[in-house]
PDB file of C-alpha atoms in Angstrom:
ATOM      1  CA  MET A   1       0.000   0.000   0.000  1.00 39.00           C
ATOM      2  CA  TYR A   2       0.987   3.594  -0.534  1.00 37.00           C
ATOM      3  CA  ARG A   3       0.461   6.547   1.720  1.00 44.00           C
ATOM      4  CA  VAL A   4       0.412  10.208   0.805  1.00 43.00           C
ATOM      5  CA  THR A   5      -0.637  13.050   3.089  1.00 39.00           C
ATOM      6  CA  LYS A   6      -2.230  16.132   1.522  1.00 39.00           C
ATOM      7  CA  THR A   7      -2.076  19.210   3.720  1.00 34.00           C
ATOM      8  CA  HIS A   8      -2.114  22.170   1.296  1.00 34.00           C
ATOM      9  CA  MET A   9      -5.117  24.413   1.891  1.00 32.00           C
ATOM     10  CA  THR A  10      -6.815  25.493  -1.315  1.00 33.00           C
ATOM     11  CA  PHE A  11      -9.182  28.039   0.220  1.00 31.00           C
ATOM     12  CA  PRO A  12      -9.193  30.000   3.497  1.00 32.00           C
ATOM     13  CA  MET A  13     -10.411  28.154   6.566  1.00 35.00           C
ATOM     14  CA  PRO A  14     -12.811  30.154   8.757  1.00 34.00           C
ATOM     15  CA  PHE A  15     -12.026  30.449  12.449  1.00 33.00           C
ATOM     16  CA  THR A  16     -14.203  29.488  15.352  1.00 34.00           C
ATOM     17  CA  SER A  17     -15.014  31.711  18.299  1.00 34.00           C
ATOM     18  CA  MET A  18     -12.205  30.042  20.242  1.00 34.00           C
ATOM     19  CA  GLY A  19      -9.694  31.524  17.789  1.00 36.00           C
ATOM     20  CA  THR A  20      -8.537  28.225  16.291  1.00 38.00           C
ATOM     21  CA  ALA A  21      -9.432  26.656  12.961  1.00 45.00           C
ATOM     22  CA  PRO A  22     -11.514  23.456  13.002  1.00 55.00           C
ATOM     23  CA  PHE A  23      -9.560  20.298  12.232  1.00 84.00           C
ATOM     24  CA  PHE A  24     -10.506  18.017   9.349  1.00 92.00           C
ATOM     25  CA  LYS A  25      -9.065  14.629   8.474  1.00 95.00           C
ATOM     26  CA  VAL A  26     -10.233  11.890   6.137  1.00 96.00           C
ATOM     27  CA  THR A  27      -8.510   8.780   4.776  1.00 96.00           C
ATOM     28  CA  VAL A  28      -9.651   7.513   1.381  1.00 95.00           C
ATOM     29  CA  PHE A  29      -8.926   4.101  -0.137  1.00 95.00           C
ATOM     30  CA  GLU A  30      -8.799   2.980  -3.740  1.00 93.00           C
ATOM     31  CA  GLN A  31     -10.564  -0.332  -2.979  1.00 93.00           C
ATOM     32  CA  GLU A  32     -13.537  -1.342  -0.861  1.00 93.00           C
ATOM     33  CA  HIS A  33     -13.113  -2.349   2.801  1.00 95.00           C
ATOM     34  CA  PHE A  34     -10.106  -0.036   3.276  1.00 96.00           C
ATOM     35  CA  GLN A  35      -7.800  -1.909   0.910  1.00 95.00           C
ATOM     36  CA  GLY A  36      -5.242  -0.785  -1.656  1.00 94.00           C
ATOM     37  CA  LYS A  37      -3.603   2.597  -2.089  1.00 94.00           C
ATOM     38  CA  PHE A  38      -4.770   5.270   0.341  1.00 96.00           C
ATOM     39  CA  LEU A  39      -4.415   9.007   0.919  1.00 95.00           C
ATOM     40  CA  GLU A  40      -5.025  11.287   3.899  1.00 96.00           C
ATOM     41  CA  PHE A  41      -6.598  14.704   3.407  1.00 95.00           C
ATOM     42  CA  THR A  42      -7.036  17.676   5.704  1.00 95.00           C
ATOM     43  CA  SER A  43      -8.361  19.965   2.951  1.00 93.00           C
ATOM     44  CA  GLU A  44     -10.236  19.699  -0.323  1.00 95.00           C
ATOM     45  CA  CYS A  45      -9.253  17.610  -3.329  1.00 95.00           C
ATOM     46  CA  CYS A  46     -10.798  18.650  -6.650  1.00 95.00           C
ATOM     47  CA  ASN A  47      -9.577  15.624  -8.636  1.00 95.00           C
ATOM     48  CA  ILE A  48      -8.367  12.387  -7.097  1.00 94.00           C
ATOM     49  CA  HIS A  49      -6.556  11.521 -10.349  1.00 93.00           C
ATOM     50  CA  ASN A  50      -4.163  14.410  -9.711  1.00 94.00           C
ATOM     51  CA  CYS A  51      -3.166  12.693  -6.457  1.00 92.00           C
ATOM     52  CA  GLY A  52      -2.271   9.407  -8.136  1.00 92.00           C
ATOM     53  CA  MET A  53      -5.447   7.441  -7.400  1.00 92.00           C
ATOM     54  CA  ASP A  54      -7.974   6.053  -9.875  1.00 90.00           C
ATOM     55  CA  ASN A  55     -11.003   6.413  -7.603  1.00 88.00           C
ATOM     56  CA  ILE A  56     -12.269   6.325  -4.014  1.00 90.00           C
ATOM     57  CA  ARG A  57     -14.197   3.209  -2.967  1.00 90.00           C
ATOM     58  CA  SER A  58     -13.993   3.296   0.849  1.00 93.00           C
ATOM     59  CA  ILE A  59     -13.509   6.079   3.376  1.00 94.00           C
ATOM     60  CA  ARG A  60     -12.663   6.725   7.034  1.00 96.00           C
ATOM     61  CA  VAL A  61     -13.732  10.140   8.313  1.00 95.00           C
ATOM     62  CA  GLU A  62     -11.634  10.827  11.402  1.00 94.00           C
ATOM     63  CA  SER A  63     -12.589  14.440  12.029  1.00 92.00           C
ATOM     64  CA  GLY A  64     -15.060  16.954  10.696  1.00 91.00           C
ATOM     65  CA  ALA A  65     -17.822  16.530   8.141  1.00 92.00           C
ATOM     66  CA  TRP A  66     -17.108  16.157   4.428  1.00 94.00           C
ATOM     67  CA  VAL A  67     -18.975  16.046   1.158  1.00 93.00           C
ATOM     68  CA  GLY A  68     -17.933  13.631  -1.582  1.00 92.00           C
ATOM     69  CA  PHE A  69     -18.710  14.173  -5.256  1.00 92.00           C
ATOM     70  CA  GLU A  70     -19.221  11.687  -8.043  1.00 89.00           C
ATOM     71  CA  HIS A  71     -17.100  13.681 -10.532  1.00 92.00           C
ATOM     72  CA  HIS A  72     -14.012  15.887 -10.356  1.00 92.00           C
ATOM     73  CA  ASP A  73     -14.210  19.626  -9.628  1.00 94.00           C
ATOM     74  CA  PHE A  74     -17.040  19.012  -7.137  1.00 94.00           C
ATOM     75  CA  GLN A  75     -19.592  18.027  -9.783  1.00 92.00           C
ATOM     76  CA  GLY A  76     -22.281  15.346  -9.876  1.00 90.00           C
ATOM     77  CA  GLN A  77     -24.018  13.544  -7.039  1.00 89.00           C
ATOM     78  CA  GLN A  78     -23.243  14.752  -3.505  1.00 90.00           C
ATOM     79  CA  PHE A  79     -22.791  12.470  -0.495  1.00 90.00           C
ATOM     80  CA  ILE A  80     -22.600  13.616   3.113  1.00 91.00           C
ATOM     81  CA  LEU A  81     -19.686  11.982   4.978  1.00 92.00           C
ATOM     82  CA  GLU A  82     -19.765  12.380   8.742  1.00 91.00           C
ATOM     83  CA  ARG A  83     -17.401  10.850  11.274  1.00 92.00           C
ATOM     84  CA  GLY A  84     -17.183   7.092  10.893  1.00 93.00           C
ATOM     85  CA  GLU A  85     -16.306   4.316   8.439  1.00 95.00           C
ATOM     86  CA  TYR A  86     -17.676   3.739   4.946  1.00 93.00           C
ATOM     87  CA  PRO A  87     -16.379   0.361   3.705  1.00 93.00           C
ATOM     88  CA  ASN A  88     -18.230   0.411   0.366  1.00 88.00           C
ATOM     89  CA  TRP A  89     -20.526   2.499  -1.795  1.00 82.00           C
ATOM     90  CA  GLU A  90     -23.689   1.262  -0.068  1.00 81.00           C
ATOM     91  CA  ALA A  91     -22.397   2.754   3.197  1.00 82.00           C
ATOM     92  CA  PHE A  92     -21.988   6.269   1.834  1.00 76.00           C
ATOM     93  CA  SER A  93     -24.922   6.268  -0.607  1.00 71.00           C
ATOM     94  CA  GLY A  94     -27.353   5.043   2.069  1.00 62.00           C
ATOM     95  CA  SER A  95     -30.946   5.173   0.832  1.00 56.00           C
ATOM     96  CA  LEU A  96     -29.998   7.090  -2.301  1.00 58.00           C
ATOM     97  CA  SER A  97     -31.437   5.213  -5.263  1.00 56.00           C
ATOM     98  CA  TYR A  98     -28.734   6.546  -7.577  1.00 59.00           C
ATOM     99  CA  HIS A  99     -25.917   4.001  -8.004  1.00 61.00           C
ATOM    100  CA  THR A 100     -22.322   5.168  -7.950  1.00 66.00           C
ATOM    101  CA  GLU A 101     -19.323   3.195  -6.743  1.00 67.00           C
ATOM    102  CA  HIS A 102     -16.688   5.885  -6.363  1.00 76.00           C
ATOM    103  CA  PHE A 103     -15.859   9.510  -5.616  1.00 85.00           C
ATOM    104  CA  MET A 104     -13.629  11.733  -7.710  1.00 92.00           C
ATOM    105  CA  SER A 105     -13.467  14.839  -5.461  1.00 94.00           C
ATOM    106  CA  LEU A 106     -14.225  15.834  -1.873  1.00 94.00           C
ATOM    107  CA  ARG A 107     -14.072  18.815   0.473  1.00 93.00           C
ATOM    108  CA  PRO A 108     -14.670  19.673   4.142  1.00 94.00           C
ATOM    109  CA  ILE A 109     -17.909  21.239   5.358  1.00 91.00           C
ATOM    110  CA  TYR A 110     -17.330  24.222   7.623  1.00 79.00           C
ATOM    111  CA  CYS A 111     -19.995  24.264  10.335  1.00 67.00           C
ATOM    112  CA  ALA A 112     -18.954  24.766  13.936  1.00 51.00           C
ATOM    113  CA  SER A 113     -20.956  22.362  16.089  1.00 49.00           C
ATOM    114  CA  HIS A 114     -21.230  24.780  19.014  1.00 47.00           C
ATOM    115  CA  HIS A 115     -22.926  27.423  16.869  1.00 59.00           C
ATOM    116  CA  SER A 116     -26.644  27.339  16.189  1.00 78.00           C
ATOM    117  CA  SER A 117     -27.607  26.349  12.642  1.00 88.00           C
ATOM    118  CA  ARG A 118     -30.414  28.275  10.986  1.00 93.00           C
ATOM    119  CA  MET A 119     -31.864  28.434   7.505  1.00 95.00           C
ATOM    120  CA  MET A 120     -34.918  29.874   5.774  1.00 97.00           C
ATOM    121  CA  ILE A 121     -36.777  27.961   3.081  1.00 97.00           C
ATOM    122  CA  PHE A 122     -39.022  29.720   0.571  1.00 97.00           C
ATOM    123  CA  GLU A 123     -41.929  28.580  -1.527  1.00 95.00           C
ATOM    124  CA  LYS A 124     -40.621  30.130  -4.770  1.00 95.00           C
ATOM    125  CA  GLU A 125     -37.374  31.107  -6.435  1.00 95.00           C
ATOM    126  CA  ASN A 126     -35.564  34.322  -5.459  1.00 96.00           C
ATOM    127  CA  PHE A 127     -36.779  34.103  -1.825  1.00 96.00           C
ATOM    128  CA  ILE A 128     -40.418  34.796  -2.722  1.00 96.00           C
ATOM    129  CA  GLY A 129     -43.616  33.393  -1.262  1.00 95.00           C
ATOM    130  CA  ARG A 130     -44.296  31.523   1.918  1.00 95.00           C
ATOM    131  CA  SER A 131     -41.246  30.954   4.121  1.00 96.00           C
ATOM    132  CA  THR A 132     -40.282  29.273   7.369  1.00 96.00           C
ATOM    133  CA  GLU A 133     -37.167  29.123   9.548  1.00 96.00           C
ATOM    134  CA  LEU A 134     -35.511  25.802  10.361  1.00 95.00           C
ATOM    135  CA  CYS A 135     -32.956  25.136  13.109  1.00 93.00           C
ATOM    136  CA  ASP A 136     -33.165  21.402  13.812  1.00 92.00           C
ATOM    137  CA  ASP A 137     -33.704  18.017  12.136  1.00 95.00           C
ATOM    138  CA  TYR A 138     -36.942  17.535  10.180  1.00 96.00           C
ATOM    139  CA  PRO A 139     -37.562  13.975   8.946  1.00 96.00           C
ATOM    140  CA  SER A 140     -40.739  15.222   7.239  1.00 96.00           C
ATOM    141  CA  LEU A 141     -41.294  18.850   6.238  1.00 96.00           C
ATOM    142  CA  GLN A 142     -44.936  18.070   5.609  1.00 94.00           C
ATOM    143  CA  ALA A 143     -45.361  16.843   9.186  1.00 93.00           C
ATOM    144  CA  MET A 144     -43.989  20.141  10.531  1.00 90.00           C
ATOM    145  CA  GLY A 145     -46.419  22.180   8.417  1.00 92.00           C
ATOM    146  CA  TRP A 146     -44.699  22.642   5.043  1.00 94.00           C
ATOM    147  CA  PHE A 147     -47.429  21.207   2.834  1.00 89.00           C
ATOM    148  CA  MET A 148     -45.657  21.570  -0.510  1.00 91.00           C
ATOM    149  CA  PRO A 149     -43.353  18.811  -1.810  1.00 93.00           C
ATOM    150  CA  GLN A 150     -40.860  21.326  -3.146  1.00 94.00           C
ATOM    151  CA  VAL A 151     -38.719  24.266  -1.997  1.00 96.00           C
ATOM    152  CA  GLY A 152     -38.033  27.117  -4.414  1.00 95.00           C
ATOM    153  CA  SER A 153     -35.062  28.794  -2.699  1.00 96.00           C
ATOM    154  CA  MET A 154     -33.114  28.785   0.571  1.00 96.00           C
ATOM    155  CA  HIS A 155     -30.983  31.062   2.708  1.00 96.00           C
ATOM    156  CA  VAL A 156     -28.575  29.431   5.188  1.00 95.00           C
ATOM    157  CA  GLN A 157     -27.997  31.949   7.957  1.00 94.00           C
ATOM    158  CA  SER A 158     -25.527  29.834   9.930  1.00 92.00           C
ATOM    159  CA  GLY A 159     -24.091  26.334   9.959  1.00 91.00           C
ATOM    160  CA  ALA A 160     -24.848  23.714   7.323  1.00 93.00           C
ATOM    161  CA  PHE A 161     -27.690  21.377   6.427  1.00 95.00           C
ATOM    162  CA  VAL A 162     -28.261  18.378   4.202  1.00 94.00           C
ATOM    163  CA  CYS A 163     -31.539  18.386   2.285  1.00 95.00           C
ATOM    164  CA  TYR A 164     -33.170  15.219   0.962  1.00 93.00           C
ATOM    165  CA  GLU A 165     -35.566  14.593  -1.887  1.00 92.00           C
ATOM    166  CA  TYR A 166     -37.903  12.369   0.167  1.00 93.00           C
ATOM    167  CA  PRO A 167     -39.097  12.096   3.800  1.00 94.00           C
ATOM    168  CA  GLY A 168     -36.975  10.112   6.226  1.00 93.00           C
ATOM    169  CA  TYR A 169     -33.683  11.455   4.835  1.00 91.00           C
ATOM    170  CA  ARG A 170     -33.942   9.487   1.595  1.00 89.00           C
ATOM    171  CA  GLY A 171     -33.223  10.213  -2.039  1.00 88.00           C
ATOM    172  CA  GLN A 172     -30.950  12.828  -3.588  1.00 88.00           C
ATOM    173  CA  GLN A 173     -28.757  14.762  -1.148  1.00 91.00           C
ATOM    174  CA  TYR A 174     -27.952  18.484  -1.356  1.00 93.00           C
ATOM    175  CA  ILE A 175     -25.405  20.060   1.010  1.00 93.00           C
ATOM    176  CA  MET A 176     -26.313  23.645   1.980  1.00 94.00           C
ATOM    177  CA  GLU A 177     -23.686  25.765   3.771  1.00 92.00           C
ATOM    178  CA  CYS A 178     -23.580  29.348   4.915  1.00 91.00           C
ATOM    179  CA  GLU A 179     -19.984  29.425   3.639  1.00 86.00           C
ATOM    180  CA  ARG A 180     -21.124  28.765   0.028  1.00 86.00           C
ATOM    181  CA  HIS A 181     -22.809  31.457  -2.097  1.00 85.00           C
ATOM    182  CA  SER A 182     -22.950  33.562   1.093  1.00 88.00           C
ATOM    183  CA  GLY A 183     -25.672  31.159   2.174  1.00 91.00           C
ATOM    184  CA  ASP A 184     -27.988  32.252  -0.673  1.00 95.00           C
ATOM    185  CA  PHE A 185     -29.471  29.555  -2.913  1.00 95.00           C
ATOM    186  CA  GLN A 186     -31.944  31.625  -4.895  1.00 94.00           C
ATOM    187  CA  HIS A 187     -32.871  28.897  -7.378  1.00 93.00           C
ATOM    188  CA  TRP A 188     -33.132  25.141  -6.902  1.00 90.00           C
ATOM    189  CA  ARG A 189     -30.564  24.635  -9.663  1.00 89.00           C
ATOM    190  CA  ASN A 190     -28.006  26.250  -7.327  1.00 90.00           C
ATOM    191  CA  TRP A 191     -28.219  23.221  -5.033  1.00 89.00           C
ATOM    192  CA  GLY A 192     -25.815  21.173  -7.146  1.00 87.00           C
ATOM    193  CA  SER A 193     -24.916  20.192 -10.689  1.00 82.00           C
ATOM    194  CA  HIS A 194     -26.942  16.984 -10.290  1.00 86.00           C
ATOM    195  CA  CYS A 195     -30.150  18.728  -9.224  1.00 86.00           C
ATOM    196  CA  GLN A 196     -33.084  18.015 -11.554  1.00 86.00           C
ATOM    197  CA  THR A 197     -36.047  18.869  -9.326  1.00 88.00           C
ATOM    198  CA  PRO A 198     -36.991  21.339  -6.551  1.00 92.00           C
ATOM    199  CA  LYS A 199     -38.426  18.493  -4.472  1.00 94.00           C
ATOM    200  CA  ILE A 200     -37.212  18.617  -0.851  1.00 95.00           C
ATOM    201  CA  GLN A 201     -39.121  16.706   1.834  1.00 95.00           C
ATOM    202  CA  SER A 202     -36.672  16.292   4.750  1.00 96.00           C
ATOM    203  CA  ILE A 203     -33.777  18.332   6.138  1.00 96.00           C
ATOM    204  CA  ARG A 204     -31.256  17.805   8.936  1.00 94.00           C
ATOM    205  CA  ARG A 205     -28.402  19.756  10.486  1.00 93.00           C
ATOM    206  CA  ILE A 206     -24.819  18.738   9.815  1.00 91.00           C
ATOM    207  CA  ARG A 207     -22.864  18.301  13.037  1.00 81.00           C
ATOM    208  CA  HIS A 208     -19.117  17.725  13.338  1.00 68.00           C
TER     209      HIS A 208
END
């Protein structure tokens, strides 16, 4: 096996109220069940090929929360990776019906766990129409009073959330961070390059 440690920061890391930057560490493996060539990252990687690996098939998240992408340059399907082990694609894809067996890029998610997380969801694009504020986990938006199956736009005031296409945290995943787009997602197509529908039916906070 080979080991390479990537430590170069490719964008500024925000600081917490304690005056120190949050620590992120993930180990990625070329084969399932933590076999084959592996790399350690403490910052983003936009193309795993540039680091000498063909793909990522298993992952250990040692610190922080990360998002993995199906394609290079942070494109394609998104997968939330929180602390723990992911021995194969079923472990990181969860209940997502879309089948992919590897990642090509990944990056940390900056959301301090001791800060409150808040976001506003809006009925229509450009922050128009009915709105409501969210600050917790919502396995069913309909059950908490949001009777529409879709969300037109969002503003993340603090922290980060993962939004799901279906109730019970199932279906397509979209990672929403206050550090991206200044927290403004004025159109559902801003949620990710893989987004094909405004349907959002469950949302939960991302915690480190």
